[in-house]
Amino acid sequence: MSPRAEFDLIARIRNRNLTAKASVRTGIGDDCAVLAPSGENEVTVTTDMLVEGVDFERTWMPAAFLGWKSLAVSVSDLAAMGAEPTGCLLALALPPELTDSYFDNFMEGFLQGCELWSVPLVGGDISSSPIVSVTVTAFGAVPPGQAIYRRGARPGTFITVIGDLGLSRRGLELLQKEQPLLSEQLSTRDDLERWSGTPGRARAFRAHLLPRPLLSAGIWIRKNGLAESMIDVSDGLLADLQHILQESGVAAEIDAESLEPLQTVVKPSLELEMLLNGGEDYALLLTSTREQLGIMNERHPEDFPRFFTIGRVIQGSPSISLLEGGSKRLLSCKGFEHFR
Amino acid sequence: MSPRAEFDLIARIRNRNLTAKASVRTGIGDDCAVLAPSGENEVTVTTDMLVEGVDFERTWMPAAFLGWKSLAVSVSDLAAMGAEPTGCLLALALPPELTDSYFDNFMEGFLQGCELWSVPLVGGDISSSPIVSVTVTAFGAVPPGQAIYRRGARPGTFITVIGDLGLSRRGLELLQKEQPLLSEQLSTRDDLERWSGTPGRARAFRAHLLPRPLLSAGIWIRKNGLAESMIDVSDGLLADLQHILQESGVAAEIDAESLEPLQTVVKPSLELEMLLNGGEDYALLLTSTREQLGIMNERHPEDFPRFFTIGRVIQGSPSISLLEGGSKRLLSCKGFEHFR
């Protein structure tokens, strides 16, 4: 991309980026953005990349949805620490043949997310490239010592999922099978709803194309001290649970039965495999004591997403067992690879 | 990239990333990295992308140099604010056919930079992609109100360049012309020196492949309050001076004569055009009062890079004039585009 074209695009972003927060001293337009001192708070940072041909195809991922999703993925990492967003950076690589409207639609979706989750866009970089690729870095703040890590899981505590599992994978499989040509004009949830056909398909497409990170839920959990460890489900339930187990040096048992309400959330219901290994769910996976669970059940806000306790943390080297109809199947580290 | 392969690469980075700083509470291996409170300090953040086929060719950019340069580019943005680095994030996309040694060499160069500039690598993302692309986000800290912006230039002050201009562009042109097949084994400055042939070529190649951001110089300038505005030269002298002028609402005059010592730093000497519009110099460009310049001349540390005052800030709408042999040529906004 010529520097001139890049300056034009940056000027367009500066004009449209209305999100302003006291935390931003200087946003787009200098060598660095400058954020206000975080005072006592610790700063959480995360970066995620979405690459055309690997994470999405341009034919079925309209620019506005890509903009939305690229931010959602990073915000979900903040949610998993219980952090409040303070800002984000966007590095965007676009093929030169893409029109200005592709860029504008992308930014529309991205800035909608900025608005919704209160994450001001404070800077970035733009380049040309043979393929579309997006890297988003997000910052958050959390009171000292309160960030929720993967490493806190203890034997005798319970494993809970907040949000849906497997829906996003079903959406992806439908998109890969049908290879639809989703118009660039498709840019809102309502558009997607109308395009999808049935409510079941709509939910699956929405989960994959317009995921909603569980930011408020993550912050509420942290504020009320209700999790000893937490992660967001991006690689799949088993893979991400395995991360917690590995960092904590413990094992886990999952009750197949407890997963049923997660399977029957759409018609036709989701296969167990999809639930366990789907990925890109952006649900929250946490471990809590019985007391913490009790408080979560009693006091959660009205608009809190549905959650299910699906198993227990037990002593042992990091591995996952599935309890199903009275029998116990070991899905060891190796086991969950086979599942893929 | 399969999640398994990604986990392996992440484990390899965790094992090799020895840089630890008090500012890092939790580095690689959770949903977010967690940095210590910055106290009174403001936080500076910047992100930069290097894309194969646009910013480099894999044939002449050995992996270790790419690792080094991708960090150097972001550290230079911190330098331009006068900020001390506190951490960085790396998003790396690699073609699946690249070997593990490509990744290891890349990380070797990257982590050498982390060590040299005291920037701990705290997290990142890895993806597969048809082309190599690297996005680095760097964080820094600066005492409240002391960051040096582009917007502070005032009429009657002087324009100074710290470091070299045009060398990097010469290096790039030689690489593009000769299309050498630079071995992956080439991984140190000494290797590059030996490969280059003459000292002049070596300087040009080094400037382009292994740039050294002027971090200590930028911090020294800020600590001593010696610049009213500052930027790093990444798009080229004229383009980046224009950024300062635009943000400050002023014009500039440059003395062609004052550029001569910058041109004759190598043999054959650099053409004026290369100096003005080369780009990727990672020099510092600043405006200062006569008093500030006096202090800079008298008190700069022994190992300070060479610097030259090349012109003046004047009243007027953002534009650059070149004073050459008694005549004055306007290189207006349009003018410097023609230069490219």
JSON list of N, CA and C in Angstrom, two decimals, chain B residues 2 14 16 21 70 73 99 102 107 113 133 146 153 157 194 203 229 233 262 265:
[
{"chain": "B", "resi": 2, "resn": "SER", "atom": "N", "xyz": [-1.79, -26.73, 13.20]},
{"chain": "B", "resi": 2, "resn": "SER", "atom": "CA", "xyz": [-2.59, -27.49, 14.16]},
{"chain": "B", "resi": 2, "resn": "SER", "atom": "C", "xyz": [-2.33, -26.93, 15.54]},
{"chain": "B", "resi": 14, "resn": "ARG", "atom": "N", "xyz": [8.63, -20.27, 25.51]},
{"chain": "B", "resi": 14, "resn": "ARG", "atom": "CA", "xyz": [8.63, -20.13, 26.98]},
{"chain": "B", "resi": 14, "resn": "ARG", "atom": "C", "xyz": [9.96, -20.56, 27.56]},
{"chain": "B", "resi": 16, "resn": "ARG", "atom": "N", "xyz": [12.84, -20.48, 26.11]},
{"chain": "B", "resi": 16, "resn": "ARG", "atom": "CA", "xyz": [13.99, -19.68, 25.67]},
{"chain": "B", "resi": 16, "resn": "ARG", "atom": "C", "xyz": [13.92, -18.23, 26.08]},
{"chain": "B", "resi": 21, "resn": "LYS", "atom": "N", "xyz": [11.49, -9.17, 33.82]},
{"chain": "B", "resi": 21, "resn": "LYS", "atom": "CA", "xyz": [11.52, -7.81, 34.34]},
{"chain": "B", "resi": 21, "resn": "LYS", "atom": "C", "xyz": [10.51, -7.72, 35.47]},
{"chain": "B", "resi": 70, "resn": "SER", "atom": "N", "xyz": [11.71, -6.93, 13.06]},
{"chain": "B", "resi": 70, "resn": "SER", "atom": "CA", "xyz": [10.29, -6.76, 13.41]},
{"chain": "B", "resi": 70, "resn": "SER", "atom": "C", "xyz": [10.15, -6.15, 14.81]},
{"chain": "B", "resi": 73, "resn": "VAL", "atom": "N", "xyz": [11.56, -2.20, 14.71]},
{"chain": "B", "resi": 73, "resn": "VAL", "atom": "CA", "xyz": [10.63, -1.23, 14.15]},
{"chain": "B", "resi": 73, "resn": "VAL", "atom": "C", "xyz": [9.69, -0.67, 15.24]},
{"chain": "B", "resi": 99, "resn": "THR", "atom": "N", "xyz": [10.46, -24.88, 7.92]},
{"chain": "B", "resi": 99, "resn": "THR", "atom": "CA", "xyz": [10.96, -25.84, 8.91]},
{"chain": "B", "resi": 99, "resn": "THR", "atom": "C", "xyz": [11.00, -25.21, 10.30]},
{"chain": "B", "resi": 102, "resn": "TYR", "atom": "N", "xyz": [13.54, -22.45, 10.73]},
{"chain": "B", "resi": 102, "resn": "TYR", "atom": "CA", "xyz": [13.15, -21.08, 10.37]},
{"chain": "B", "resi": 102, "resn": "TYR", "atom": "C", "xyz": [12.59, -20.38, 11.60]},
{"chain": "B", "resi": 107, "resn": "MET", "atom": "N", "xyz": [13.18, -16.61, 16.10]},
{"chain": "B", "resi": 107, "resn": "MET", "atom": "CA", "xyz": [13.11, -16.30, 17.54]},
{"chain": "B", "resi": 107, "resn": "MET", "atom": "C", "xyz": [14.47, -15.89, 18.09]},
{"chain": "B", "resi": 113, "resn": "GLY", "atom": "N", "xyz": [17.07, -9.06, 20.24]},
{"chain": "B", "resi": 113, "resn": "GLY", "atom": "CA", "xyz": [16.55, -7.68, 20.37]},
{"chain": "B", "resi": 113, "resn": "GLY", "atom": "C", "xyz": [15.91, -7.46, 21.74]},
{"chain": "B", "resi": 133, "resn": "SER", "atom": "N", "xyz": [4.17, -13.33, 7.84]},
{"chain": "B", "resi": 133, "resn": "SER", "atom": "CA", "xyz": [3.85, -11.97, 8.28]},
{"chain": "B", "resi": 133, "resn": "SER", "atom": "C", "xyz": [4.02, -11.88, 9.79]},
{"chain": "B", "resi": 146, "resn": "GLN", "atom": "N", "xyz": [5.44, 13.68, 30.03]},
{"chain": "B", "resi": 146, "resn": "GLN", "atom": "CA", "xyz": [6.77, 13.83, 29.43]},
{"chain": "B", "resi": 146, "resn": "GLN", "atom": "C", "xyz": [6.92, 13.19, 28.05]},
{"chain": "B", "resi": 153, "resn": "ALA", "atom": "N", "xyz": [5.85, 21.22, 17.47]},
{"chain": "B", "resi": 153, "resn": "ALA", "atom": "CA", "xyz": [6.80, 22.07, 16.74]},
{"chain": "B", "resi": 153, "resn": "ALA", "atom": "C", "xyz": [6.33, 23.52, 16.66]},
{"chain": "B", "resi": 157, "resn": "THR", "atom": "N", "xyz": [12.05, 27.45, 15.94]},
{"chain": "B", "resi": 157, "resn": "THR", "atom": "CA", "xyz": [12.87, 26.37, 16.49]},
{"chain": "B", "resi": 157, "resn": "THR", "atom": "C", "xyz": [13.58, 25.62, 15.36]},
{"chain": "B", "resi": 194, "resn": "ARG", "atom": "N", "xyz": [30.70, -10.19, 6.64]},
{"chain": "B", "resi": 194, "resn": "ARG", "atom": "CA", "xyz": [31.53, -11.02, 5.74]},
{"chain": "B", "resi": 194, "resn": "ARG", "atom": "C", "xyz": [30.87, -11.17, 4.38]},
{"chain": "B", "resi": 203, "resn": "ARG", "atom": "N", "xyz": [27.44, -1.43, 5.45]},
{"chain": "B", "resi": 203, "resn": "ARG", "atom": "CA", "xyz": [26.66, -0.43, 6.19]},
{"chain": "B", "resi": 203, "resn": "ARG", "atom": "C", "xyz": [25.24, -0.35, 5.66]},
{"chain": "B", "resi": 229, "resn": "SER", "atom": "N", "xyz": [9.13, 18.42, 19.77]},
{"chain": "B", "resi": 229, "resn": "SER", "atom": "CA", "xyz": [8.37, 17.40, 19.04]},
{"chain": "B", "resi": 229, "resn": "SER", "atom": "C", "xyz": [9.39, 16.38, 18.54]},
{"chain": "B", "resi": 233, "resn": "VAL", "atom": "N", "xyz": [12.03, 8.27, 11.83]},
{"chain": "B", "resi": 233, "resn": "VAL", "atom": "CA", "xyz": [11.93, 8.33, 10.37]},
{"chain": "B", "resi": 233, "resn": "VAL", "atom": "C", "xyz": [11.73, 6.93, 9.83]},
{"chain": "B", "resi": 262, "resn": "LEU", "atom": "N", "xyz": [25.46, 13.87, 5.81]},
{"chain": "B", "resi": 262, "resn": "LEU", "atom": "CA", "xyz": [24.63, 12.66, 5.82]},
{"chain": "B", "resi": 262, "resn": "LEU", "atom": "C", "xyz": [24.79, 11.89, 4.50]},
{"chain": "B", "resi": 265, "resn": "VAL", "atom": "N", "xyz": [28.42, 9.80, 4.10]},
{"chain": "B", "resi": 265, "resn": "VAL", "atom": "CA", "xyz": [28.76, 8.83, 5.14]},
{"chain": "B", "resi": 265, "resn": "VAL", "atom": "C", "xyz": [29.23, 7.50, 4.55]}
]
